[in-house]
Short mmCIF file of C-alpha atoms in Angstrom, two decimals:
data_model
loop_
_atom_site.label_atom_id
_atom_site.label_comp_id
_atom_site.label_asym_id
_atom_site.label_seq_id
_atom_site.Cartn_x
_atom_site.Cartn_y
_atom_site.Cartn_z
CA UNK A 1 146.88 101.17 143.70
CA UNK A 2 147.22 103.46 140.68
CA UNK A 3 143.50 103.12 139.90
CA UNK A 4 142.65 104.04 143.48
CA UNK A 5 144.78 107.21 143.30
CA UNK A 6 143.04 108.24 140.07
CA UNK A 7 139.62 107.61 141.57
CA UNK A 8 140.38 109.65 144.68
CA UNK A 9 141.73 112.46 142.49
CA UNK A 10 138.47 112.55 140.54
CA UNK A 11 136.48 112.77 143.74
CA UNK A 12 138.61 115.65 144.97
CA UNK A 13 138.01 117.63 141.82
CA UNK A 14 134.26 117.14 141.76
CA UNK A 15 134.24 114.51 139.02
CA UNK A 16 132.79 111.59 140.94
CA UNK A 17 130.05 111.19 138.34
CA UNK A 18 132.58 110.42 135.65
CA UNK A 19 134.51 107.18 135.22
CA UNK A 20 137.19 106.12 132.78
CA UNK A 21 134.89 103.29 131.71
CA UNK A 22 132.63 105.84 130.02
CA UNK A 23 133.12 105.63 126.27
CA UNK A 24 131.95 109.16 125.53
CA UNK A 25 131.64 112.41 127.42
CA UNK A 26 129.11 115.13 126.47
CA UNK A 27 129.94 118.81 126.19
CA UNK A 28 128.32 122.05 125.08
CA UNK A 29 129.57 124.75 122.72
CA UNK A 30 128.59 128.39 123.05
CA UNK A 31 128.76 130.64 119.99
CA UNK A 32 129.14 134.31 119.14
CA UNK A 33 126.82 133.81 116.16
CA UNK A 34 123.84 136.13 116.54
CA UNK A 35 122.02 134.99 113.39
CA UNK A 36 118.73 133.14 113.01
CA UNK A 37 120.46 129.78 113.50
CA UNK A 38 122.37 130.90 116.60
CA UNK A 39 122.43 127.96 118.99
CA UNK A 40 124.09 126.05 121.78
CA UNK A 41 125.54 122.81 120.41
CA UNK A 42 125.51 119.49 122.26
CA UNK A 43 128.42 117.27 121.26
CA UNK A 44 130.01 114.01 122.38
CA UNK A 45 133.70 113.23 122.62
CA UNK A 46 134.74 109.60 122.08
CA UNK A 47 137.34 108.86 124.74
CA UNK A 48 138.89 106.06 122.70
CA UNK A 49 139.31 107.80 119.35
CA UNK A 50 139.05 111.52 120.11
CA UNK A 51 136.25 111.82 117.56
CA UNK A 52 133.61 114.50 118.14
CA UNK A 53 129.97 113.99 117.15
CA UNK A 54 127.38 116.76 116.97
CA UNK A 55 124.27 115.46 118.77
CA UNK A 56 121.85 118.41 118.70
CA UNK A 57 121.50 122.19 118.69
CA UNK A 58 119.28 124.48 120.76
CA UNK A 59 118.42 127.93 119.45
CA UNK A 60 116.56 129.46 122.40
CA UNK A 61 119.29 132.09 122.90
CA UNK A 62 120.67 134.77 120.61
CA UNK A 63 124.45 134.60 120.51
CA UNK A 64 124.79 132.28 123.54
CA UNK A 65 128.48 132.92 123.99
CA UNK A 66 129.65 131.61 127.34
CA UNK A 67 127.78 128.79 129.02
CA UNK A 68 128.13 127.20 132.47
CA UNK A 69 126.93 123.86 133.84
CA UNK A 70 125.59 123.68 137.39
CA UNK A 71 127.47 121.55 139.95
CA UNK A 72 124.67 118.94 140.00
CA UNK A 73 124.78 118.70 136.17
CA UNK A 74 121.03 119.39 135.95
CA UNK A 75 121.13 122.92 134.53
CA UNK A 76 123.00 125.04 132.02
CA UNK A 77 123.20 128.83 131.93
CA UNK A 78 124.11 131.03 128.97
CA UNK A 79 124.74 134.72 128.37
CA UNK A 80 122.87 136.07 125.37
CA UNK A 81 123.28 138.90 122.88
CA UNK A 82 120.02 140.44 124.06
CA UNK A 83 121.60 141.16 127.46
CA UNK A 84 120.06 138.28 129.38
CA UNK A 85 121.04 135.21 131.35
CA UNK A 86 119.18 132.16 130.05
CA UNK A 87 118.51 129.05 132.14
CA UNK A 88 118.04 125.53 130.77
CA UNK A 89 117.26 122.13 132.25
CA UNK A 90 119.59 119.32 131.18
CA UNK A 91 117.67 116.12 130.42
CA UNK A 92 118.74 112.51 130.90
CA UNK A 93 119.74 112.56 127.22
CA UNK A 94 121.79 115.73 127.88
CA UNK A 95 119.44 117.78 125.70
CA UNK A 96 118.39 121.26 126.83
CA UNK A 97 114.95 122.56 127.73
CA UNK A 98 114.55 126.33 128.12
CA UNK A 99 113.41 127.44 131.58
CA UNK A 100 113.55 131.23 131.87
CA UNK A 101 115.70 134.35 131.55
CA UNK A 102 116.66 137.38 133.59
CA UNK A 103 118.23 140.67 132.47
CA UNK A 104 121.98 140.88 132.89
CA UNK A 105 121.59 144.49 134.11
CA UNK A 106 124.32 145.59 131.72
CA UNK A 107 125.37 145.63 128.08
CA UNK A 108 127.07 142.66 126.44
CA UNK A 109 127.29 139.98 129.14
CA UNK A 110 130.36 137.94 128.26
CA UNK A 111 130.63 135.37 131.05
CA UNK A 112 128.42 133.38 133.40
CA UNK A 113 129.28 130.99 136.23
CA UNK A 114 127.51 129.07 139.00
CA UNK A 115 128.36 129.05 142.70
CA UNK A 116 129.65 125.67 144.03
CA UNK A 117 126.45 125.37 146.08
CA UNK A 118 124.34 125.64 142.95
CA UNK A 119 122.31 128.36 144.67
CA UNK A 120 123.70 131.44 142.91
CA UNK A 121 124.88 132.52 139.47
CA UNK A 122 127.12 135.40 138.39
CA UNK A 123 127.37 137.45 135.21
CA UNK A 124 130.03 139.86 133.93
CA UNK A 125 128.90 142.60 131.52
CA UNK A 126 131.78 143.61 129.26
CA UNK A 127 130.46 146.71 127.50
CA UNK A 128 128.39 147.78 130.49
CA UNK A 129 131.34 147.35 132.85
CA UNK A 130 129.20 145.84 135.57
CA UNK A 131 128.67 142.68 137.62
CA UNK A 132 125.40 140.97 138.52
CA UNK A 133 124.57 138.17 140.97
CA UNK A 134 121.44 136.01 141.07
CA UNK A 135 119.88 133.39 143.27
CA UNK A 136 118.67 130.17 141.64
CA UNK A 137 115.48 128.23 142.23
CA UNK A 138 115.53 124.53 143.10
CA UNK A 139 114.63 123.62 139.52
CA UNK A 140 117.40 125.86 138.15
CA UNK A 141 115.36 128.88 137.12
CA UNK A 142 117.06 132.25 137.58
CA UNK A 143 115.55 134.71 140.05
CA UNK A 144 115.80 138.49 139.53
CA UNK A 145 119.22 139.96 140.42
CA UNK A 146 120.08 140.22 144.12
CA UNK A 147 123.28 142.24 143.66
CA UNK A 148 124.58 144.55 140.94
CA UNK A 149 127.61 146.80 140.84
CA UNK A 150 128.62 149.31 138.21
CA UNK A 151 132.39 149.58 138.05
CA UNK A 152 134.39 152.72 137.31
CA UNK A 153 137.94 153.53 136.32
CA UNK A 154 140.25 153.35 133.34
CA UNK A 155 143.70 152.03 132.41
CA UNK A 156 146.71 153.20 130.40
CA UNK A 157 145.61 151.39 127.22
CA UNK A 158 143.46 154.16 125.75
CA UNK A 159 141.81 151.93 123.15
CA UNK A 160 140.82 149.02 125.39
CA UNK A 161 140.77 150.57 128.86
CA UNK A 162 138.74 153.70 128.23
CA UNK A 163 136.12 152.48 130.72
CA UNK A 164 135.50 149.46 132.95
CA UNK A 165 135.06 146.11 131.20
CA UNK A 166 133.96 143.32 133.54
CA UNK A 167 135.06 140.09 131.87
CA UNK A 168 134.80 137.10 134.20
CA UNK A 169 133.29 136.12 137.54
CA UNK A 170 133.84 132.98 139.60
CA UNK A 171 133.56 131.72 143.16
CA UNK A 172 136.33 130.12 145.19
CA UNK A 173 136.08 126.31 145.54
CA UNK A 174 134.74 126.64 149.10
CA UNK A 175 132.18 129.20 147.93
CA UNK A 176 133.21 131.86 150.44
CA UNK A 177 134.52 134.39 147.93
CA UNK A 178 133.66 135.65 144.45
CA UNK A 179 136.24 137.25 142.16
CA UNK A 180 135.43 139.45 139.14
CA UNK A 181 137.99 140.66 136.63
CA UNK A 182 137.75 144.19 135.25
CA UNK A 183 139.93 144.46 132.16
CA UNK A 184 139.33 148.20 131.96
CA UNK A 185 140.70 149.20 135.37
CA UNK A 186 143.27 146.39 135.85
CA UNK A 187 141.47 145.08 138.93
CA UNK A 188 140.09 141.83 140.29
CA UNK A 189 137.09 142.66 142.47
CA UNK A 190 136.79 140.61 145.66
CA UNK A 191 133.49 139.73 147.37
CA UNK A 192 132.35 137.72 150.36
CA UNK A 193 129.49 135.41 149.42
CA UNK A 194 126.69 133.95 151.53
CA UNK A 195 124.98 131.57 149.12
CA UNK A 196 122.55 130.27 151.73
CA UNK A 197 121.20 133.76 152.29
CA UNK A 198 121.73 134.79 148.67
CA UNK A 199 123.88 137.75 149.62
CA UNK A 200 127.13 139.29 148.42
CA UNK A 201 129.26 142.16 149.74
CA UNK A 202 132.69 143.64 148.95
CA UNK A 203 135.41 141.83 150.88
CA UNK A 204 136.49 144.20 153.70
CA UNK A 205 139.89 142.46 153.83
CA UNK A 206 140.54 143.31 150.15
CA UNK A 207 137.82 145.04 148.07
CA UNK A 208 139.97 144.51 144.99
CA UNK A 209 143.35 143.21 143.83
CA UNK A 210 145.31 145.52 141.52
CA UNK A 211 147.02 143.94 138.52
CA UNK A 212 149.94 145.45 136.61
CA UNK A 213 148.86 148.70 134.84
CA UNK A 214 147.80 148.00 131.27
CA UNK A 215 147.79 144.21 131.71
CA UNK A 216 144.02 143.89 131.29
CA UNK A 217 143.01 140.96 133.55
CA UNK A 218 140.59 138.80 131.57
CA UNK A 219 140.03 135.33 133.04
CA UNK A 220 141.27 133.47 136.10
CA UNK A 221 141.27 129.95 137.43
CA UNK A 222 141.46 128.85 141.06
CA UNK A 223 143.21 125.63 142.07
CA UNK A 224 140.90 123.11 143.79
CA UNK A 225 143.01 123.53 146.93
CA UNK A 226 141.73 127.09 147.11
CA UNK A 227 145.25 128.34 147.85
CA UNK A 228 146.42 129.34 144.37
CA UNK A 229 144.87 131.60 141.73
CA UNK A 230 146.15 132.03 138.19
CA UNK A 231 145.24 135.28 136.44
CA UNK A 232 145.40 135.56 132.64
CA UNK A 233 146.03 139.12 131.45
CA UNK A 234 144.67 139.77 127.97
CA UNK A 235 146.40 142.97 126.92
CA UNK A 236 150.04 142.25 127.79
CA UNK A 237 149.80 138.46 127.23
CA UNK A 238 150.96 137.47 130.69
CA UNK A 239 149.97 134.93 133.33
CA UNK A 240 150.20 135.92 137.00
CA UNK A 241 150.52 133.27 139.68
CA UNK A 242 148.86 134.35 142.92
CA UNK A 243 148.15 132.98 146.37
CA UNK A 244 144.81 133.21 148.15
CA UNK A 245 145.44 133.86 151.80
CA UNK A 246 143.42 134.46 154.91
CA UNK A 247 140.05 136.09 154.32
CA UNK A 248 140.28 135.50 150.57
CA UNK A 249 143.05 138.03 149.98
CA UNK A 250 144.88 137.72 146.63
CA UNK A 251 148.65 138.23 146.56
CA UNK A 252 150.71 138.15 143.36
CA UNK A 253 153.67 135.74 143.31
CA UNK A 254 155.17 136.00 139.83
CA UNK A 255 154.15 136.98 136.30
CA UNK A 256 155.10 135.01 133.17
CA UNK A 257 154.96 135.82 129.44
CA UNK A 258 152.62 133.60 127.43
CA UNK A 259 154.05 134.28 123.96
CA UNK A 260 157.63 134.40 122.62
CA UNK A 261 159.51 137.64 123.19
CA UNK A 262 160.24 137.98 119.48
CA UNK A 263 156.57 137.79 118.40
CA UNK A 264 155.80 141.11 116.68
CA UNK A 265 152.15 140.69 115.71
CA UNK A 266 149.00 141.76 117.53
CA UNK A 267 147.95 139.36 120.26
CA UNK A 268 145.31 139.09 122.98
CA UNK A 269 145.24 136.29 125.55
CA UNK A 270 141.88 134.58 125.89
CA UNK A 271 141.19 131.47 128.00
CA UNK A 272 142.64 129.62 130.97
CA UNK A 273 141.91 126.11 132.29
CA UNK A 274 143.38 123.59 134.69
CA UNK A 275 144.14 119.98 133.89
CA UNK A 276 141.77 117.76 135.92
CA UNK A 277 144.74 116.42 137.91
CA UNK A 278 145.50 119.95 139.15
CA UNK A 279 149.16 119.79 138.08
CA UNK A 280 149.07 121.98 134.97
CA UNK A 281 147.47 125.23 133.85
CA UNK A 282 146.81 125.97 130.17
CA UNK A 283 146.19 129.29 128.43
CA UNK A 284 145.33 130.37 124.87
CA UNK A 285 146.41 133.33 122.76
CA UNK A 286 144.70 134.95 119.78
CA UNK A 287 147.07 136.47 117.23
CA UNK A 288 149.97 134.25 118.14
CA UNK A 289 147.29 131.52 117.82
CA UNK A 290 148.65 129.15 120.39
CA UNK A 291 147.90 127.20 123.54
CA UNK A 292 150.57 126.96 126.23
CA UNK A 293 151.01 124.56 129.15
CA UNK A 294 152.53 125.52 132.50
CA UNK A 295 153.55 123.12 135.26
CA UNK A 296 152.44 124.19 138.74
CA UNK A 297 155.15 123.84 141.40
CA UNK A 298 154.49 123.18 145.08
CA UNK A 299 155.00 126.88 145.92
CA UNK A 300 152.56 128.01 143.23
CA UNK A 301 155.17 129.19 140.75
CA UNK A 302 154.91 128.12 137.10
CA UNK A 303 157.12 126.66 134.39
CA UNK A 304 156.11 126.60 130.73
CA UNK A 305 156.42 123.01 129.52
CA UNK A 306 154.79 123.20 126.08
CA UNK A 307 153.31 125.50 123.46
CA UNK A 308 151.45 124.39 120.33
CA UNK A 309 150.14 126.23 117.27
CA UNK A 310 149.14 123.55 114.72
CA UNK A 311 145.61 124.15 113.33
CA UNK A 312 144.92 126.72 116.05
CA UNK A 313 143.16 129.86 114.76
CA UNK A 314 141.85 132.51 117.19
CA UNK A 315 141.31 130.12 120.13
CA UNK A 316 138.71 132.10 122.08
CA UNK A 317 138.28 129.07 124.33
CA UNK A 318 139.37 125.48 124.83
CA UNK A 319 138.90 122.84 127.51
CA UNK A 320 140.24 119.49 128.70
CA UNK A 321 137.85 116.57 129.09
CA UNK A 322 137.26 115.21 132.63
CA UNK A 323 139.52 112.20 132.06
CA UNK A 324 142.40 114.55 131.23
CA UNK A 325 143.07 112.75 127.96
CA UNK A 326 141.92 115.20 125.28
CA UNK A 327 141.92 118.95 124.75
CA UNK A 328 139.26 120.52 122.53
CA UNK A 329 140.15 123.91 121.04
CA UNK A 330 137.43 126.20 119.67
CA UNK A 331 138.71 128.10 116.62
CA UNK A 332 136.75 131.30 116.26
CA UNK A 333 138.22 132.39 112.92
CA UNK A 334 137.96 129.00 111.14
CA UNK A 335 134.60 127.92 112.64
CA UNK A 336 135.72 124.51 113.82
CA UNK A 337 136.93 122.40 116.74
CA UNK A 338 140.41 120.84 116.98
CA UNK A 339 141.43 117.89 119.14
CA UNK A 340 144.78 117.44 120.88
CA UNK A 341 146.05 114.50 122.94
CA UNK A 342 147.21 115.46 126.43
CA UNK A 343 149.91 113.70 128.45
CA UNK A 344 148.71 113.89 132.05
CA UNK A 345 152.18 113.13 133.43
CA UNK A 346 154.12 115.82 131.55
CA UNK A 347 151.37 118.31 130.64
CA UNK A 348 152.50 118.25 127.02
CA UNK A 349 149.92 117.94 124.25
CA UNK A 350 150.03 116.90 120.62
CA UNK A 351 147.80 117.57 117.64
CA UNK A 352 145.40 114.72 116.82
CA UNK A 353 142.90 116.04 114.27
CA UNK A 354 140.68 118.83 113.07
CA UNK A 355 137.06 118.10 113.85
CA UNK A 356 133.51 119.28 113.32
CA UNK A 357 132.41 122.70 112.04
CA UNK A 358 130.77 125.09 114.52
CA UNK A 359 130.14 128.72 113.62
CA UNK A 360 132.06 131.19 115.80
CA UNK A 361 132.61 128.83 118.75
CA UNK A 362 133.74 130.70 121.89
CA UNK A 363 133.06 128.37 124.83
CA UNK A 364 133.63 124.66 125.56
CA UNK A 365 131.85 123.30 128.66
CA UNK A 366 131.96 119.63 129.63
CA UNK A 367 129.02 118.11 131.44
#
């Protein structure tokens, strides 16, 4: 009975292609390195030992920071330092073959994602303060942009919110809506998506959600149910629990601190991910150099259940493998990966080992 529940859970969260009998799971690492050896790294995680093995590197992109895998697992997309979105085919051996690129239509693209249909991709341009949407060909190649929007506005943090800074873009699980965070203006832009037609328009029910002034919304994660959204605010190190109501409207429920009240150093929050079982949300902080776990209650409110700092150094990103057993943390300031064991029943996690060296790792994406 227990095995059946686990299997159904995996199906619900889009992980039907993965089984606990698999001995290893592949993943990709994006990097901020813009040098001659800048590359996307293909690695494997051993699900018995937690060991990570570097399989190959692909240097078709300059500074391929954030990467995203398509829903059908056949393509990977990366933002690049030369202001492009690069498309790759994923082979049977998980190795990448370059397909094509399109301009990001803005300076310093910092995030890319793929629509649940696999028919569109989205890019957020941090320095440019703009958002770009693309349609995708059947083989995964990126078509020229079909929608772009230049944001405007500022926030009370004069140093970081002097202009718009689009930071993250993602679609709702049902694909009806697309949300884009603008750290500069403390907003989450809200769009209605028609992936079949390749069209996007501002959501008339709520063109944007306004976060707390000076909070600096950075990344967000949407629960597979499509009813809850968790917004990580970079500048004030908080996590806001939200509901998604009728017509894709975001409503804030409660905001939680992500670092101790007595921490006096400089800190910026960075990444947010859900456990595959949908019961816990995890966030990382740079400066405090920690990862925190929050339990999700039935009403969408949160409770911090754990926070770890051992061998964590500027965790720009992290992720939990599809089985929910291991967490991989990408340390930007020490150029390495760290592995933690995760307890799927409590959400707590414990340090296992420091792992392979990767220069300036800033994104962990499981296949």
